mmCIF file of C-alpha atoms in Angstrom:
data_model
loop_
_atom_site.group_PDB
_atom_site.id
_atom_site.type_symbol
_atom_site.label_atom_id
_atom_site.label_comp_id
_atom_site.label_asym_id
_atom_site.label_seq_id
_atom_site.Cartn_x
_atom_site.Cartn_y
_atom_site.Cartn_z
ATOM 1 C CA UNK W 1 -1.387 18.089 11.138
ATOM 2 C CA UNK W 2 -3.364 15.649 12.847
ATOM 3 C CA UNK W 3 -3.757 12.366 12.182
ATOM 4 C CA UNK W 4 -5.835 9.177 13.197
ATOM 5 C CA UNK W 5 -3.586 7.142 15.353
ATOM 6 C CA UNK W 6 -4.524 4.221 13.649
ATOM 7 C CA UNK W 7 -3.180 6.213 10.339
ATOM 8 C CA UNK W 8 0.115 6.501 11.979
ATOM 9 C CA UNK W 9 2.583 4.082 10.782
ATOM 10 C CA UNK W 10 4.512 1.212 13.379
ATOM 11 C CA UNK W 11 8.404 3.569 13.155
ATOM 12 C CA UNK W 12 6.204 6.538 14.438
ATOM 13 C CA UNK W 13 7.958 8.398 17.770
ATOM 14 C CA UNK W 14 5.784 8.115 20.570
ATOM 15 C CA UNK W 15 5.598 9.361 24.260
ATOM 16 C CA UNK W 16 3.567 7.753 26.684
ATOM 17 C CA UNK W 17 2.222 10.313 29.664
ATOM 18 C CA UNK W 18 1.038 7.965 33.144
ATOM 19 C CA UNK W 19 -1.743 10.535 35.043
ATOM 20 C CA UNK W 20 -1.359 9.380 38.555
ATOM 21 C CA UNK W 21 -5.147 8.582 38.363
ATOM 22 C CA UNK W 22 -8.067 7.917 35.917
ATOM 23 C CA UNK W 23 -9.324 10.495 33.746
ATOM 24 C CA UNK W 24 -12.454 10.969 34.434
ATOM 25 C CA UNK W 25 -15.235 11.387 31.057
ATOM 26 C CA UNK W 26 -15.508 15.256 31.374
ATOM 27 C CA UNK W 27 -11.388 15.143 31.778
ATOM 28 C CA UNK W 28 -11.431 12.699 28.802
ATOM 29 C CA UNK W 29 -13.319 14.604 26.429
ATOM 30 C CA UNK W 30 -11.308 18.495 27.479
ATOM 31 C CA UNK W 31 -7.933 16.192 26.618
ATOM 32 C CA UNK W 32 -9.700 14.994 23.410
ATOM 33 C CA UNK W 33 -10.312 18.333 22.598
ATOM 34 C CA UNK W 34 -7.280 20.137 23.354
ATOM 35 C CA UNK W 35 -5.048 17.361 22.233
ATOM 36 C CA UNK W 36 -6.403 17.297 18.643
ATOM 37 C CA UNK W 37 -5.970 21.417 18.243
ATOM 38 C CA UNK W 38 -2.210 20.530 20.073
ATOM 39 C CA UNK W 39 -2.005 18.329 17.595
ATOM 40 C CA UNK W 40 -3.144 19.882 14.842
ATOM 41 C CA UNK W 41 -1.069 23.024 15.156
ATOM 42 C CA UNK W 42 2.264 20.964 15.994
ATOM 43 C CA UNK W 43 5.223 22.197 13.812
ATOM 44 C CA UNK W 44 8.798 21.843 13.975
ATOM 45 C CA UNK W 45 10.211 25.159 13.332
ATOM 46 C CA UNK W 46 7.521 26.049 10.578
ATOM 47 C CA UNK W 47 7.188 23.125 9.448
ATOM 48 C CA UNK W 48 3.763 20.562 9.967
ATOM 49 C CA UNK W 49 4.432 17.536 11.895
ATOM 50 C CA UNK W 50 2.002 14.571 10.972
ATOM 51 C CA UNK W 51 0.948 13.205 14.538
ATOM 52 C CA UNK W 52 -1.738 11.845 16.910
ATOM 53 C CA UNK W 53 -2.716 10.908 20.444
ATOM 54 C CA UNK W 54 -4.632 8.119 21.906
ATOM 55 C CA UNK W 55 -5.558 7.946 25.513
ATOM 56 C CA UNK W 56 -5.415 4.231 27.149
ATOM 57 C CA UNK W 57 -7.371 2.741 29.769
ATOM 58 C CA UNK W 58 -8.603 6.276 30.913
ATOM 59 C CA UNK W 59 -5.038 6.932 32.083
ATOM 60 C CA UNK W 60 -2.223 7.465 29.451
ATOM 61 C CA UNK W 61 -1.977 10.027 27.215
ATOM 62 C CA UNK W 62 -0.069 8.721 24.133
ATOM 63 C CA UNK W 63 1.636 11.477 21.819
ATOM 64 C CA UNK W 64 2.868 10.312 18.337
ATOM 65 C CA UNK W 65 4.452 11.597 15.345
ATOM 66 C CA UNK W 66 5.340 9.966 12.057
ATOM 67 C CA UNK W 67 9.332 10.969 11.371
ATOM 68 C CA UNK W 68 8.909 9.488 7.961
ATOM 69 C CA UNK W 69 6.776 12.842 7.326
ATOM 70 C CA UNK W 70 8.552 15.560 9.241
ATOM 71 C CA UNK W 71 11.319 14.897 12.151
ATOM 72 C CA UNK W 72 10.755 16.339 15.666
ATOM 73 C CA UNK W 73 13.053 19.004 17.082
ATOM 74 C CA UNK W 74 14.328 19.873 20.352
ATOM 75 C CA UNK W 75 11.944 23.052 20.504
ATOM 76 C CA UNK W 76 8.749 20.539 19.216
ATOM 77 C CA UNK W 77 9.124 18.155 22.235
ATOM 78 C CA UNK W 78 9.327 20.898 24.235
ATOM 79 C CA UNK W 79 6.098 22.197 23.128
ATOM 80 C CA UNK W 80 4.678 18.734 23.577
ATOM 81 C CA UNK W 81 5.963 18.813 26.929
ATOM 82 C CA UNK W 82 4.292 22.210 27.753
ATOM 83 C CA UNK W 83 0.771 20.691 26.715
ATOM 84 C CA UNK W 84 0.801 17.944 29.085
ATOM 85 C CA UNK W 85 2.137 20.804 31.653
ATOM 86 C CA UNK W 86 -0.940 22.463 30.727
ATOM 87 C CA UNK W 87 -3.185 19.322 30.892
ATOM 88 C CA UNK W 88 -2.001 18.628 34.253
ATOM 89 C CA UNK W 89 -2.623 21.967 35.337
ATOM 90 C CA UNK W 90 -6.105 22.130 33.951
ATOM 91 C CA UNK W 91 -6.932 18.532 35.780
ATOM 92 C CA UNK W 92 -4.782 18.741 38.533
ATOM 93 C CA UNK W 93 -2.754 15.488 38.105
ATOM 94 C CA UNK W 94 0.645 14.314 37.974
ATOM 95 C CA UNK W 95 1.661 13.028 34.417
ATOM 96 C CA UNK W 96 5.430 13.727 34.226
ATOM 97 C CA UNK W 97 6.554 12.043 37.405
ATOM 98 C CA UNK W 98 8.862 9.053 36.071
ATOM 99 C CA UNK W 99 9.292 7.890 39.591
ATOM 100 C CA UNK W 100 5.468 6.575 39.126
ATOM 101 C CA UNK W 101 5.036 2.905 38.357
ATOM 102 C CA UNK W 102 1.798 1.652 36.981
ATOM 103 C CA UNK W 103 1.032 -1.759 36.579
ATOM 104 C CA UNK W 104 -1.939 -4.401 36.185
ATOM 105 C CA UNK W 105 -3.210 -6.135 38.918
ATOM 106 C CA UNK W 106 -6.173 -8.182 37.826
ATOM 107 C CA UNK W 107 -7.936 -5.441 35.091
ATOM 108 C CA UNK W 108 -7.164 -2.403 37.491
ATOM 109 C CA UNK W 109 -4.580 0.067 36.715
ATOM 110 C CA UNK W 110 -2.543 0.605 39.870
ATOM 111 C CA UNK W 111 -0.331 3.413 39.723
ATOM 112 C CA UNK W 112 2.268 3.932 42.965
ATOM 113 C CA UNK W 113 5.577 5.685 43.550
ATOM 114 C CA UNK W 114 8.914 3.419 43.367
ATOM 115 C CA UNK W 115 9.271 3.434 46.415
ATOM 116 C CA UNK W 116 6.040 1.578 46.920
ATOM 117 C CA UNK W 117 6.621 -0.713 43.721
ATOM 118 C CA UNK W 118 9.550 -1.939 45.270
ATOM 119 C CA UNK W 119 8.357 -2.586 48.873
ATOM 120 C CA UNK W 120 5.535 -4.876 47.215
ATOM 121 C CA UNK W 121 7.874 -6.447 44.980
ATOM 122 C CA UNK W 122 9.289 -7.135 48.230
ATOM 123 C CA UNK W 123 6.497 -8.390 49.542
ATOM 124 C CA UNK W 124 5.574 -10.936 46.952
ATOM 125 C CA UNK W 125 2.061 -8.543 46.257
ATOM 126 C CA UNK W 126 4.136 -7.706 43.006
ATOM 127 C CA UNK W 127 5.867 -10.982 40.563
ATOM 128 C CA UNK W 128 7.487 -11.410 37.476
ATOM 129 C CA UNK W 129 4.636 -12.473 35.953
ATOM 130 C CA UNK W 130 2.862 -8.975 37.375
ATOM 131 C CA UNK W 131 2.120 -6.841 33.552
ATOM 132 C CA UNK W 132 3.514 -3.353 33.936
ATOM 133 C CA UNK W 133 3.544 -0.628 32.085
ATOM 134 C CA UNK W 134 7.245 -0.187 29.695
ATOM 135 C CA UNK W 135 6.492 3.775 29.557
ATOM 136 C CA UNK W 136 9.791 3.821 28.113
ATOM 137 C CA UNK W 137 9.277 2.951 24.604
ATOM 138 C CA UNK W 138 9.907 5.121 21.484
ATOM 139 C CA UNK W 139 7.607 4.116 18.806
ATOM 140 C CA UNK W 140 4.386 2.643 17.867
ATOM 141 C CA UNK W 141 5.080 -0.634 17.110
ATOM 142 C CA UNK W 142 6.979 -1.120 20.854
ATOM 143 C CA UNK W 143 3.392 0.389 21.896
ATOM 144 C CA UNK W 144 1.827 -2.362 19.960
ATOM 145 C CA UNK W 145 3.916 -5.114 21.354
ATOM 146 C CA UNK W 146 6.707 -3.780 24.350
ATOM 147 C CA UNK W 147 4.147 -1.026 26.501
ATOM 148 C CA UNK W 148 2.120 -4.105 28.595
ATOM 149 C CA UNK W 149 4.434 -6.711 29.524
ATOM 150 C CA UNK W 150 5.419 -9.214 32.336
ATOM 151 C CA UNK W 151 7.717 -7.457 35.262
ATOM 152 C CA UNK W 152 10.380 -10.178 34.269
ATOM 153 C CA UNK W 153 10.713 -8.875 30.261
ATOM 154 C CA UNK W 154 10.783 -4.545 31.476
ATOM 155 C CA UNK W 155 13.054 -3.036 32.849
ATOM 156 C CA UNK W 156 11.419 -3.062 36.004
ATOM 157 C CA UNK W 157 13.086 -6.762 36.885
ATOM 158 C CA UNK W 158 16.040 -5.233 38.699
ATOM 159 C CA UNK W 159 14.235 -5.159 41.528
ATOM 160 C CA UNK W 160 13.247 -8.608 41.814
ATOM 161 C CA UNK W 161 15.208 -10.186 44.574
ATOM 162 C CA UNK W 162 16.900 -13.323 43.140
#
Protein backbone atom coordinates (compact mmCIF):
# COMPACT_ATOMS: atom_id res chain seq x y z
CA UNK A 1 0.00 0.00 0.00
CA UNK A 2 1.56 3.11 -0.82
CA UNK A 3 2.29 5.73 1.17
CA UNK A 4 3.59 9.45 1.13
CA UNK A 5 7.14 9.30 2.21
CA UNK A 6 6.66 12.06 4.33
CA UNK A 7 3.75 9.73 6.02
CA UNK A 8 6.34 7.19 6.73
CA UNK A 9 7.51 7.20 10.19
CA UNK A 10 11.64 7.86 11.28
CA UNK A 11 12.11 3.46 12.33
CA UNK A 12 10.89 2.87 8.66
CA UNK A 13 13.48 0.28 6.60
CA UNK A 14 14.88 1.98 3.81
CA UNK A 15 17.18 1.19 0.76
CA UNK A 16 18.92 3.74 -0.99
CA UNK A 17 19.59 2.83 -4.99
CA UNK A 18 22.86 5.30 -6.49
CA UNK A 19 22.05 5.40 -10.65
CA UNK A 20 25.49 5.92 -11.94
CA UNK A 21 24.06 9.15 -13.54
CA UNK A 22 21.16 11.70 -13.33
CA UNK A 23 17.78 10.76 -14.14
CA UNK A 24 16.77 12.61 -16.60
CA UNK A 25 12.72 14.30 -16.35
CA UNK A 26 11.17 11.73 -18.83
CA UNK A 27 13.31 8.92 -16.67
CA UNK A 28 12.00 10.72 -13.53
CA UNK A 29 8.48 10.71 -14.20
CA UNK A 30 8.49 6.51 -15.85
CA UNK A 31 10.26 5.80 -12.13
CA UNK A 32 7.48 7.92 -10.52
CA UNK A 33 5.12 5.98 -12.21
CA UNK A 34 6.24 2.56 -11.94
CA UNK A 35 7.52 2.98 -8.46
CA UNK A 36 4.13 4.01 -7.00
CA UNK A 37 2.21 0.78 -8.78
CA UNK A 38 5.66 -1.25 -7.27
CA UNK A 39 4.74 0.20 -4.43
CA UNK A 40 1.40 -0.08 -4.25
CA UNK A 41 1.17 -3.78 -4.99
CA UNK A 42 4.17 -4.66 -2.48
CA UNK A 43 3.18 -7.59 -0.14
CA UNK A 44 5.00 -9.85 1.98
CA UNK A 45 3.65 -13.20 1.35
CA UNK A 46 -0.07 -11.92 1.02
CA UNK A 47 0.16 -9.59 3.13
CA UNK A 48 0.21 -5.36 2.28
CA UNK A 49 3.34 -3.70 3.15
CA UNK A 50 2.85 0.13 3.97
CA UNK A 51 5.82 1.81 1.94
CA UNK A 52 7.13 4.64 -0.29
CA UNK A 53 9.91 5.96 -2.48
CA UNK A 54 11.46 9.28 -2.93
CA UNK A 55 13.99 10.02 -5.56
CA UNK A 56 16.96 12.55 -4.44
CA UNK A 57 18.84 14.95 -6.33
CA UNK A 58 17.68 13.29 -9.67
CA UNK A 59 19.85 10.31 -8.73
CA UNK A 60 18.75 7.98 -5.81
CA UNK A 61 15.97 6.00 -5.72
CA UNK A 62 14.92 5.62 -2.03
CA UNK A 63 12.63 2.49 -1.17
CA UNK A 64 10.91 2.49 2.30
CA UNK A 65 8.66 0.49 4.32
CA UNK A 66 7.15 1.06 7.74
CA UNK A 67 7.89 -2.45 9.87
CA UNK A 68 5.65 -1.07 12.53
CA UNK A 69 2.77 -1.95 9.86
CA UNK A 70 3.87 -5.15 8.20
CA UNK A 71 7.65 -6.65 8.36
CA UNK A 72 9.57 -7.32 5.10
CA UNK A 73 10.52 -10.84 4.07
CA UNK A 74 13.28 -12.39 2.31
CA UNK A 75 10.99 -12.98 -0.89
CA UNK A 76 9.69 -8.93 -0.53
CA UNK A 77 13.27 -7.53 -0.85
CA UNK A 78 13.75 -9.64 -3.47
CA UNK A 79 10.92 -8.29 -5.34
CA UNK A 80 12.17 -4.83 -4.51
CA UNK A 81 15.34 -5.82 -5.87
CA UNK A 82 13.80 -7.08 -9.20
CA UNK A 83 12.13 -3.52 -9.73
CA UNK A 84 15.21 -1.60 -9.65
CA UNK A 85 16.57 -4.60 -12.03
CA UNK A 86 13.80 -3.62 -14.13
CA UNK A 87 14.32 0.19 -13.77
CA UNK A 88 17.80 -0.18 -14.77
CA UNK A 89 16.94 -2.13 -17.63
CA UNK A 90 14.27 0.21 -18.85
CA UNK A 91 16.92 3.34 -18.45
CA UNK A 92 19.94 1.65 -19.03
CA UNK A 93 21.88 2.55 -15.82
CA UNK A 94 23.75 1.01 -13.17
CA UNK A 95 21.93 1.24 -9.71
CA UNK A 96 23.10 -1.90 -7.83
CA UNK A 97 26.83 -1.52 -8.21
CA UNK A 98 28.07 -0.99 -4.44
CA UNK A 99 31.54 -0.50 -5.70
CA UNK A 100 30.10 3.12 -6.87
CA UNK A 101 30.90 6.05 -4.62
CA UNK A 102 28.96 9.23 -4.93
CA UNK A 103 29.79 12.20 -3.24
CA UNK A 104 29.35 16.17 -3.23
CA UNK A 105 31.72 18.27 -4.66
CA UNK A 106 30.47 21.82 -4.55
CA UNK A 107 26.36 21.13 -5.39
CA UNK A 108 27.27 18.40 -8.09
CA UNK A 109 26.70 14.83 -7.51
CA UNK A 110 29.84 12.99 -8.58
CA UNK A 111 29.45 9.44 -8.78
CA UNK A 112 32.91 7.22 -9.57
CA UNK A 113 34.03 3.64 -9.02
CA UNK A 114 36.31 2.91 -5.76
CA UNK A 115 38.87 2.62 -7.43
CA UNK A 116 38.68 6.21 -8.55
CA UNK A 117 37.40 7.46 -5.00
CA UNK A 118 40.42 6.27 -3.61
CA UNK A 119 43.03 7.53 -6.13
CA UNK A 120 41.50 11.16 -5.46
CA UNK A 121 41.42 10.66 -1.90
CA UNK A 122 44.90 10.12 -2.70
CA UNK A 123 45.29 12.96 -4.40
CA UNK A 124 43.94 15.45 -1.94
CA UNK A 125 40.84 16.22 -4.83
CA UNK A 126 38.80 14.20 -2.12
CA UNK A 127 39.03 15.34 2.16
CA UNK A 128 37.47 14.54 5.20
CA UNK A 129 35.50 17.31 5.10
CA UNK A 130 34.35 16.05 1.29
CA UNK A 131 30.07 15.09 2.03
CA UNK A 132 29.46 11.62 0.67
CA UNK A 133 26.83 9.67 0.32
CA UNK A 134 26.34 6.79 3.63
CA UNK A 135 24.18 4.49 1.11
CA UNK A 136 24.44 2.16 3.84
CA UNK A 137 21.82 3.17 6.17
CA UNK A 138 18.68 1.22 7.24
CA UNK A 139 16.01 3.57 8.12
CA UNK A 140 14.52 6.89 7.68
CA UNK A 141 15.64 8.74 10.34
CA UNK A 142 19.63 7.72 9.40
CA UNK A 143 18.26 9.15 5.89
CA UNK A 144 17.25 12.23 7.71
CA UNK A 145 20.44 12.71 9.56
CA UNK A 146 23.44 9.77 8.58
CA UNK A 147 22.84 9.59 4.29
CA UNK A 148 24.96 13.18 3.56
CA UNK A 149 27.83 13.41 5.74
CA UNK A 150 31.56 14.47 5.96
CA UNK A 151 34.10 11.58 4.51
CA UNK A 152 35.64 11.66 8.13
CA UNK A 153 32.05 10.54 10.05
CA UNK A 154 31.16 7.39 6.96
CA UNK A 155 32.57 4.71 6.58
CA UNK A 156 34.37 5.85 3.73
CA UNK A 157 37.39 7.30 6.18
CA UNK A 158 39.44 4.12 5.91
CA UNK A 159 40.87 5.31 3.11
CA UNK A 160 42.17 8.46 4.28
CA UNK A 161 45.88 8.18 4.58
CA UNK A 162 46.84 9.24 8.14
Amino acid sequence: MFVKFENLPSHSRVWVYQSDRKFTTQELALISEKAIVFVDQWTKHGSDLQGSFVVKYNQFLILAVDEGFNNVSGCSIDSSVHFVQEIEKALGVDMMNKMNISFKDGEHINSVKMTVFKEFVLAHKITSETIVFNNMITNKQELETHWEVPLLDSWHKRFLVS
